[in-house]
CSV table of C-alpha atoms and ligand atoms in Angstrom, one decimal:
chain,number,residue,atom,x,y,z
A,1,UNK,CA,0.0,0.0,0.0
A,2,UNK,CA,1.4,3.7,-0.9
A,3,UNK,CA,2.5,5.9,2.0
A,4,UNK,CA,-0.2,8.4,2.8
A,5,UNK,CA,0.7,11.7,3.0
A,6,UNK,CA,1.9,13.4,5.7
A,7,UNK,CA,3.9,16.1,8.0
A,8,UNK,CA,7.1,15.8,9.5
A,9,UNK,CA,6.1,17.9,12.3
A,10,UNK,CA,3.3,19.1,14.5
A,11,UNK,CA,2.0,22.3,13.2
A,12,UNK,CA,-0.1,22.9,16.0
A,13,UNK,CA,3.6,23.3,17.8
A,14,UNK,CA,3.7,27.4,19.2
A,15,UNK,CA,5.8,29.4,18.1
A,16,UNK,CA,7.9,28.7,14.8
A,17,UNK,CA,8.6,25.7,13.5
A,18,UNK,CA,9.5,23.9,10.3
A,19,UNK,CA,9.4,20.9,8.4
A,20,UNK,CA,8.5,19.3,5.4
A,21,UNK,CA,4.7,18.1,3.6
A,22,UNK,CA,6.1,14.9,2.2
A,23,UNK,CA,4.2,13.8,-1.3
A,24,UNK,CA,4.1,10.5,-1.5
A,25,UNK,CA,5.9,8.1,-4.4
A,26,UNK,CA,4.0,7.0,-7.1
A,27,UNK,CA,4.5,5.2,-10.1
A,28,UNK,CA,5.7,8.0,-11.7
A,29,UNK,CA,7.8,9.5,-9.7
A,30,UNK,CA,9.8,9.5,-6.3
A,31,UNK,CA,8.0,11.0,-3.0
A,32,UNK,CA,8.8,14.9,-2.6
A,33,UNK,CA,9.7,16.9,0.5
A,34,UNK,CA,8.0,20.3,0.4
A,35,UNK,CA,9.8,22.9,2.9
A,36,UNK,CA,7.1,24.3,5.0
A,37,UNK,CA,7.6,27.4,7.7
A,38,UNK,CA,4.8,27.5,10.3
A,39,UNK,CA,4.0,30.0,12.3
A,40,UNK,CA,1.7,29.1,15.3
A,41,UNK,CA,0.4,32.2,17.8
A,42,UNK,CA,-3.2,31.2,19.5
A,43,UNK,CA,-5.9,32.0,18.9
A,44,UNK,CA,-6.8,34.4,15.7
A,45,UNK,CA,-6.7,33.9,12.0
A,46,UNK,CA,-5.0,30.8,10.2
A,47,UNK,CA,-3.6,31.5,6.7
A,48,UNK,CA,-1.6,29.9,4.3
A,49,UNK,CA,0.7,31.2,1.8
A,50,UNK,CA,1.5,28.8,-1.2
A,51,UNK,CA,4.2,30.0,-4.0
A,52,UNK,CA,5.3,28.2,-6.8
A,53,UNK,CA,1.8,26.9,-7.8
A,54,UNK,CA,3.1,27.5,-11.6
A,55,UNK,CA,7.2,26.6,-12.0
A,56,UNK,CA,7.8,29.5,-14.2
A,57,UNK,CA,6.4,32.4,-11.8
A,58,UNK,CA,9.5,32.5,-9.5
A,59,UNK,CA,8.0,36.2,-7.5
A,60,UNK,CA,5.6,34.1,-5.8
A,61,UNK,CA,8.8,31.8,-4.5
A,62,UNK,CA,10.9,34.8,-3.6
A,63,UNK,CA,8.5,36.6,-1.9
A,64,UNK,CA,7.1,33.4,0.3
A,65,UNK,CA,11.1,33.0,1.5
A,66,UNK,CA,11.3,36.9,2.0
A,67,UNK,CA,8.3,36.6,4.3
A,68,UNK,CA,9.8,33.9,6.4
A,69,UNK,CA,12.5,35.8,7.4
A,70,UNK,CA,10.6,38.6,9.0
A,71,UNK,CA,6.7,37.7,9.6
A,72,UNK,CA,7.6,35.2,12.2
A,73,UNK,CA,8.7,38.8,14.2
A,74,UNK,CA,5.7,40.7,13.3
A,75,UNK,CA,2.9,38.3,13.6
A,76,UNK,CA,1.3,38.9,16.4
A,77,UNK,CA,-1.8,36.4,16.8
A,78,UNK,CA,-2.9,33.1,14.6
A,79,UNK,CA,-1.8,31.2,12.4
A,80,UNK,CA,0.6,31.0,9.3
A,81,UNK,CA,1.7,28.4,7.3
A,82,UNK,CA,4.0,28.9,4.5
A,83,UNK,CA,5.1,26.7,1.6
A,84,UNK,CA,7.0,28.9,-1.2
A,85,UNK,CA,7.2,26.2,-3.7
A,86,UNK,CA,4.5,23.7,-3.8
A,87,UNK,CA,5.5,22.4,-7.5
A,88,UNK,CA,9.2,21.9,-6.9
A,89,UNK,CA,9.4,20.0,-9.9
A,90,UNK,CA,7.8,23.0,-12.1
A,91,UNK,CA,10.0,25.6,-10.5
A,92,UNK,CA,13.2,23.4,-11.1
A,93,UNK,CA,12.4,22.9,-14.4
A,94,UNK,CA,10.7,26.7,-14.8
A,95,UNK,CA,7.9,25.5,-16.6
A,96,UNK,CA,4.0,26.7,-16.1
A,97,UNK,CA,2.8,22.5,-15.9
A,98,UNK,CA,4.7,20.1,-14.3
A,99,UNK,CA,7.3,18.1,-16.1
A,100,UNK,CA,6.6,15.0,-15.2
A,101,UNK,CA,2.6,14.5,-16.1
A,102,UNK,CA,2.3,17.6,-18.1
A,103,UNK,CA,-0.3,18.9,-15.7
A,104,UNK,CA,-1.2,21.7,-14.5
A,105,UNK,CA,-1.0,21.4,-10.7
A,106,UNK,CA,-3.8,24.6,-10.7
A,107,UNK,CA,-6.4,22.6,-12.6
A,108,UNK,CA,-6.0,19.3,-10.5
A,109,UNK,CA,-7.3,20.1,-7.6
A,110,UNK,CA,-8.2,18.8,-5.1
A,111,UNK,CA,-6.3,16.2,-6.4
A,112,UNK,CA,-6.0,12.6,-6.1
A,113,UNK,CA,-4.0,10.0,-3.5
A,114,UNK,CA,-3.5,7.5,-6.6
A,115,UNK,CA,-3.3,9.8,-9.2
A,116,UNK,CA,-0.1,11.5,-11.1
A,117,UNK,CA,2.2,13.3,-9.1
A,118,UNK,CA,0.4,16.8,-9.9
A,119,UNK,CA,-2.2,15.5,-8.5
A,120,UNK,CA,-1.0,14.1,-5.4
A,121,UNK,CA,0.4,17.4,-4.3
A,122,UNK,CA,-2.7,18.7,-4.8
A,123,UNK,CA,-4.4,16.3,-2.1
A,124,UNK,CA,-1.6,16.1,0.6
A,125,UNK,CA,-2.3,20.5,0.1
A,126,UNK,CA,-5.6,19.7,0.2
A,127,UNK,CA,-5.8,16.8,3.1
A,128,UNK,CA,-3.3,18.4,5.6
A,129,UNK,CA,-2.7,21.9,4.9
A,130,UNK,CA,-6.2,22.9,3.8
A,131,UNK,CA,-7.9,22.0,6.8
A,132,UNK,CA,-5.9,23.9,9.3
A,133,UNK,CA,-6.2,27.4,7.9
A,134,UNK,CA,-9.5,29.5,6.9
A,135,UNK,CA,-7.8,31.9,4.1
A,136,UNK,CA,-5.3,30.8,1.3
A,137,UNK,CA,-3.1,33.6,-0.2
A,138,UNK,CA,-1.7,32.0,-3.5
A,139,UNK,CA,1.4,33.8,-5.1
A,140,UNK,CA,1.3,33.9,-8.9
A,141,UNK,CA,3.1,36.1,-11.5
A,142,UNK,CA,1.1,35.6,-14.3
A,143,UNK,CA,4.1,33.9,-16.4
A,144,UNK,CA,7.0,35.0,-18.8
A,145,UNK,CA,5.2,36.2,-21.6
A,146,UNK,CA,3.6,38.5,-20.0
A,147,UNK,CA,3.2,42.0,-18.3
A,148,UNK,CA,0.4,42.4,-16.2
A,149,UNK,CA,-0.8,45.1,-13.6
A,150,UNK,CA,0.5,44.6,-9.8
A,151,UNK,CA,-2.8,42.5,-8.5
A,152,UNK,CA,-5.2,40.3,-6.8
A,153,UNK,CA,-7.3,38.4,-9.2
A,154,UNK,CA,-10.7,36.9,-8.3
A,155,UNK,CA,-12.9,34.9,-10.0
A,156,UNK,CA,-16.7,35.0,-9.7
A,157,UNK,CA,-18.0,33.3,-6.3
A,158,UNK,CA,-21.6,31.9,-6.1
A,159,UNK,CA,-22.1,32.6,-3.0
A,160,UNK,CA,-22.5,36.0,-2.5
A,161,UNK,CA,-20.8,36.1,1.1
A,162,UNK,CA,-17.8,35.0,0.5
A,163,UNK,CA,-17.8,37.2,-2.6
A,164,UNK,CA,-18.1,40.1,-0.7
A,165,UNK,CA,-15.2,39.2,1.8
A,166,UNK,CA,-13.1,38.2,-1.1
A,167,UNK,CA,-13.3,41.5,-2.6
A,168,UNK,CA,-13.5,43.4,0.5
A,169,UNK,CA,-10.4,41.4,1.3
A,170,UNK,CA,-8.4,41.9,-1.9
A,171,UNK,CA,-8.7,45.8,-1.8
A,172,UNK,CA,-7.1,45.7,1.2
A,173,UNK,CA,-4.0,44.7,-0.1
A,174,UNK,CA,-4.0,48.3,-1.6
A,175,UNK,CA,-2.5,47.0,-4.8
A,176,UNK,CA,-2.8,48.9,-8.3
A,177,UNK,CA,-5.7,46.6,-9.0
A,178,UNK,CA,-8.4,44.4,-7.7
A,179,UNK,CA,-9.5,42.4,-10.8
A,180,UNK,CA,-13.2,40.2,-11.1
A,181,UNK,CA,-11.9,38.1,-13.5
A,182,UNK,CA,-14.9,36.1,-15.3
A,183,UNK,CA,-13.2,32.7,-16.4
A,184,UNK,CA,-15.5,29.6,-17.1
A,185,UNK,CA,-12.8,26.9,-16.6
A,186,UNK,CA,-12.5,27.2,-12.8
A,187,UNK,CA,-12.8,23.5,-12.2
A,188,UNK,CA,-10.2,22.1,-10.5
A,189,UNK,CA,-8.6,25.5,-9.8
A,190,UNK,CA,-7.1,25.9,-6.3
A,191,UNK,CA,-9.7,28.7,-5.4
A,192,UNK,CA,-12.0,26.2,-6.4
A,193,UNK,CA,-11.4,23.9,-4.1
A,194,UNK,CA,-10.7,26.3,-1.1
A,195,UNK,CA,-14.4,27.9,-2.0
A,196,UNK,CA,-15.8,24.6,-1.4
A,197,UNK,CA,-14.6,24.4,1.9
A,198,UNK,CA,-16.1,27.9,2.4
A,199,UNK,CA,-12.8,29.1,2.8
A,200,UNK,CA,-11.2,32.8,1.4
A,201,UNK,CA,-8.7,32.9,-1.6
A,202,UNK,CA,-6.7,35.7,-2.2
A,203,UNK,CA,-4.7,35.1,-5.5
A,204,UNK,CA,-1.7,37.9,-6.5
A,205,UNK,CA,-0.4,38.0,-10.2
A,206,UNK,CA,2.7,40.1,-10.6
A,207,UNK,CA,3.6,40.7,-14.2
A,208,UNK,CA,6.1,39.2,-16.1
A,209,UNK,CA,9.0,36.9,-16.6
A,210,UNK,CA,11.5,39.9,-15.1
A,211,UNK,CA,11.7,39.3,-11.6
A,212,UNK,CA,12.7,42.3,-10.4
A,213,UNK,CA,13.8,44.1,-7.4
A,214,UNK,CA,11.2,46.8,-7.8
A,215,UNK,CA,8.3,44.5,-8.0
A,216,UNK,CA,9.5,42.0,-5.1
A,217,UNK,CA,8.9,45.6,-3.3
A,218,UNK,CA,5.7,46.2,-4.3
A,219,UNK,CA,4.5,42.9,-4.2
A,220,UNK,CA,6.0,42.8,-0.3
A,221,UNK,CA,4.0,45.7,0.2
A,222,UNK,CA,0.5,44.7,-0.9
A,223,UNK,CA,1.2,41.7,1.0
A,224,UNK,CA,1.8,43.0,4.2
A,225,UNK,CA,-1.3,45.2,3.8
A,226,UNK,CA,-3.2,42.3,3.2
A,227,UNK,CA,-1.4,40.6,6.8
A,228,UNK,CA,-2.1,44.0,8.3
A,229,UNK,CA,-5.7,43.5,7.0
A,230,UNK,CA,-6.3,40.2,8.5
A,231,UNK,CA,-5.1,41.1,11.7
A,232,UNK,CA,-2.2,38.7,11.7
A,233,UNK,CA,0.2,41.5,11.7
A,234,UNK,CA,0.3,45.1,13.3
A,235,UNK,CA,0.9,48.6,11.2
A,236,UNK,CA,-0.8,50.9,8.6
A,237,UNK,CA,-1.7,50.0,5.6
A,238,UNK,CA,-0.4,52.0,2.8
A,239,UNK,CA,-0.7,52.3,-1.0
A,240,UNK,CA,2.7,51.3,-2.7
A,241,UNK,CA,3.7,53.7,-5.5
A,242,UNK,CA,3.3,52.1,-8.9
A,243,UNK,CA,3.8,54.2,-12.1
A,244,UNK,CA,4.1,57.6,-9.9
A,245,UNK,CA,0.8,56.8,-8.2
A,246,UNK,CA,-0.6,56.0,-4.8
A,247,UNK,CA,-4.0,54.3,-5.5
A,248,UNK,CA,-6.1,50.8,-6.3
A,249,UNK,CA,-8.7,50.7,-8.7
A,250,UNK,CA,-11.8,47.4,-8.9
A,251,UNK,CA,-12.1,46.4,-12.8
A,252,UNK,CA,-13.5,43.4,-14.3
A,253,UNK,CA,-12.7,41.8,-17.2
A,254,UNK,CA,-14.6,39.0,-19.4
A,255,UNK,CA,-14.3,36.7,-22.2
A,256,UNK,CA,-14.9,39.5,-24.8
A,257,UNK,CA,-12.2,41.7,-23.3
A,258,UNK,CA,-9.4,38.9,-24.1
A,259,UNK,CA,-7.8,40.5,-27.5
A,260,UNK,CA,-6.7,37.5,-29.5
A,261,UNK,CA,-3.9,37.4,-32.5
A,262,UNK,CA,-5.6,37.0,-35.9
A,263,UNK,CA,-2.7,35.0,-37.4
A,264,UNK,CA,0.7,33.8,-36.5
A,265,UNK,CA,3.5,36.5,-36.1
A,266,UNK,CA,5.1,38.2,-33.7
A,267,UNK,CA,3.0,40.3,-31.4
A,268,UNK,CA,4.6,43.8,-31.2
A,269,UNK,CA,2.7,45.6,-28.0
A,270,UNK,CA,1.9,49.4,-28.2
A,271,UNK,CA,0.4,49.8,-24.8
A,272,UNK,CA,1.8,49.4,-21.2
A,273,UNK,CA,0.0,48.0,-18.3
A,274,UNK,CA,-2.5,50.1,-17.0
A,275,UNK,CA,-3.0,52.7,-20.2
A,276,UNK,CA,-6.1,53.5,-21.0
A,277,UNK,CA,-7.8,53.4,-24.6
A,278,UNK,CA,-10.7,54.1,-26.1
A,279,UNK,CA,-12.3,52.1,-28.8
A,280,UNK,CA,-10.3,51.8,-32.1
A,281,UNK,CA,-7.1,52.2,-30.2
A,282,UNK,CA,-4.3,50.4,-31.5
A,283,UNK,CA,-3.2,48.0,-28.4
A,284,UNK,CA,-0.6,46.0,-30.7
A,285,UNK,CA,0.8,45.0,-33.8
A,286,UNK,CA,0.8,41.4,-35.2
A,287,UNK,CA,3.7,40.9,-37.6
A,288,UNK,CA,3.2,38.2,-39.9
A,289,UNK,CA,6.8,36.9,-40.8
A,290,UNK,CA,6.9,34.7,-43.3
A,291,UNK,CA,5.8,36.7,-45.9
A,292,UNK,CA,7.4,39.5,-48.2
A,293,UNK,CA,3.8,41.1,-49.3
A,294,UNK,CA,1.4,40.7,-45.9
A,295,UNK,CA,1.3,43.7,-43.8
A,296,UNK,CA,1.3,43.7,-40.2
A,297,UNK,CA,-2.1,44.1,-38.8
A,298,UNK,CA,-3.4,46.3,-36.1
A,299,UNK,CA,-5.4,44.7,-32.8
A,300,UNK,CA,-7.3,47.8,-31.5
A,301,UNK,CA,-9.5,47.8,-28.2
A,302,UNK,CA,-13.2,47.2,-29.0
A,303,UNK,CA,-14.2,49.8,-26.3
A,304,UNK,CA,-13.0,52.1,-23.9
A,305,UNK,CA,-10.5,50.0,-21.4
A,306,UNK,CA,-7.8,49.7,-19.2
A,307,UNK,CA,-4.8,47.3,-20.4
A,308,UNK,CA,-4.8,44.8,-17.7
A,309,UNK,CA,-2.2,42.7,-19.4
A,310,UNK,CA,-0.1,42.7,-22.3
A,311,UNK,CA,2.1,40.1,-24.1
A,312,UNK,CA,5.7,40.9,-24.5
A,313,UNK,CA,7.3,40.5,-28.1
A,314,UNK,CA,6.7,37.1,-28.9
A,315,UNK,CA,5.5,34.6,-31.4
A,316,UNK,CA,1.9,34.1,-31.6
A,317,UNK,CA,-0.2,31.5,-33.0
A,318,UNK,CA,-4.0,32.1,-34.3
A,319,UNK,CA,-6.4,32.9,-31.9
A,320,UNK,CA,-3.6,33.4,-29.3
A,321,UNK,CA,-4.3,35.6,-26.3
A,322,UNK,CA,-2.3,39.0,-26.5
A,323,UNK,CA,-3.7,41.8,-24.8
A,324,UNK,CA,-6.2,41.4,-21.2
A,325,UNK,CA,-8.3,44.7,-20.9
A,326,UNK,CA,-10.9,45.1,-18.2
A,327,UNK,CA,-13.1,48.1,-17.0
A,328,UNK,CA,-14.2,49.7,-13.6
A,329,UNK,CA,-16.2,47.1,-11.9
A,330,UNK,CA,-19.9,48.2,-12.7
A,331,UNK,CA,-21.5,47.9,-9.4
B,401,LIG,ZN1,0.1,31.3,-12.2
């Protein structure tokens, strides 16, 4: 019979402590050790931090280790758990899925005992760290490819409680943006599966495949508001500068405001993140290269937006996504 698994230590110890979630073997691969930081002060709030979901959005990673090294100091009541990388074996190989079953560990879950090995992270996340928290904060970056605004992404929740303390949640990070973001292939997603357990996700993207100093800043930022928010740590919460300016803004985005390449090429952007264009705005250029005679071909916004996200010079298939827009949340 396969090991279950399991903990190497109590994380109902007090104080700090650390140890590892081991993953157990399967048939196609050896178990894995996942590093985990725990935090344990009484009574209060219980909230996990999770990093390296996808292997190629290495902020989430940087940050999570960042925060070990001062938030056992500044926490002052409840409960964290940190794991920065809970797809080693994506992060090693700094790929999105993992290498090994091609899957993508945010699409498995809650995963299975017997199943690949993306899928068995998913449950020992699911089994032993799930149940001993009430809010999940998951680190993304949104991926190499692209650039996308400093911000916490939600998807639409039934239930219109949690809703409300998911958004009321995410603003308090005080990052550039709080997005709705409508998706319909949430099955499976990590959110998903802490909704169920009528538990809060907060999920950060962080643009880009530069990690950069400046961002790890700003990211650290938001993040401590959103600690400061849950009462987990002490202070004030402050907008972080981005772009010259102090403030958040609530947009939502949908299917329809996904701009999509109309032919391979290379996609050549002419916005930033967080520009502004009105309707017939050129957003960016496709490039069609194997040709002497085609000309390149404009993707304008079909109505007044804000660029959420933007592709960074690369080659596109058809019907590729290129450009994210989104507009103020309407109610
Ligand atoms: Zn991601």
């Amino acid at each position: 019979m396969n090991e279950a698994p399991h903990l190497t230590f109590d994380l109902d110890s007090p104080g700090v402590s650390t140890g590892h979630l081991v993953v157990p073997k399967g048939a196609d691969c050896d178990s894995l050790s996942l590093p985990v930081f725990s935090c344990n002060r009484g009574e209060g709030p219980a909230l996990l931090i999770t990093g390296g979901n996808h292997g190629n959005e290495l902020q989430g990673p940087v940050l999570a280790r960042r925060l070990v090294e001062w938030l056992p100091e500044a926490q002052r009541c409840g409960r964290i758990i940190i794991v920065p990388e809970i797809n080693p074996l994506a992060v090693q190989a700094w790929t999105r899925n993992t290498p090994i079953d091609g899957k993508n560990l945010n699409r498995v879950f809650p995963g299975r005992s017997d199943g690949s090995v993306s899928e068995r992270i998913a449950d020992a996340i699911s089994r032993l760290l799930l149940p001993m928290v009430d809010t999940v904060l998951d680190l993304h970056s949104f991926g190499p490819t692209w650039d996308c605004a400093p911000s916490i992404i939600s998807h639409p929740i039934a239930d219109i409680d949690q809703m409300t303390k998911t958004v009321s949640i995410s603003k308090a990070f005080k990052l550039p943006v709080t997005l709705l973001w409508e998706h319909n292939e949430t099955d499976g997603m990590f959110d998903t599966c802490v909704h169920r357990q009528g538990k809060t996700f907060i999920c950060t993207e962080f643009g880009g495949g530069v990690v950069s100093a400046e961002a790890l800043t700003l990211y650290e930022a938001g993040v401590r508001n959103g600690l400061i928010a849950l009462g987990l740590v002490a202070g004030k919460a402050e907008y972080p500068t981005f772009r010259q300016q102090k403030s958040g803004q609530t947009l939502e985005t949908t299917a329809s405001d996904q701009l999509k390449s109309p032919s391979p090429g290379i996609f050549e952007p002419r916005c930033s993140v967080m520009d502004e264009v009105k309707q017939g705005d050129v957003v960016g250029v496709l490039h069609p290269m194997g040709s002497l005679s085609a000309a390149s071909i404009d993707i304008r916004a079909q109505s007044k937006s804000i660029v959420f996200a933007i592709r960074s010079a690369m080659y596109v298939q058809s019907d590729e996504e290129v450009a994210i827009l989104a507009r103020p949340l309407a109610h």
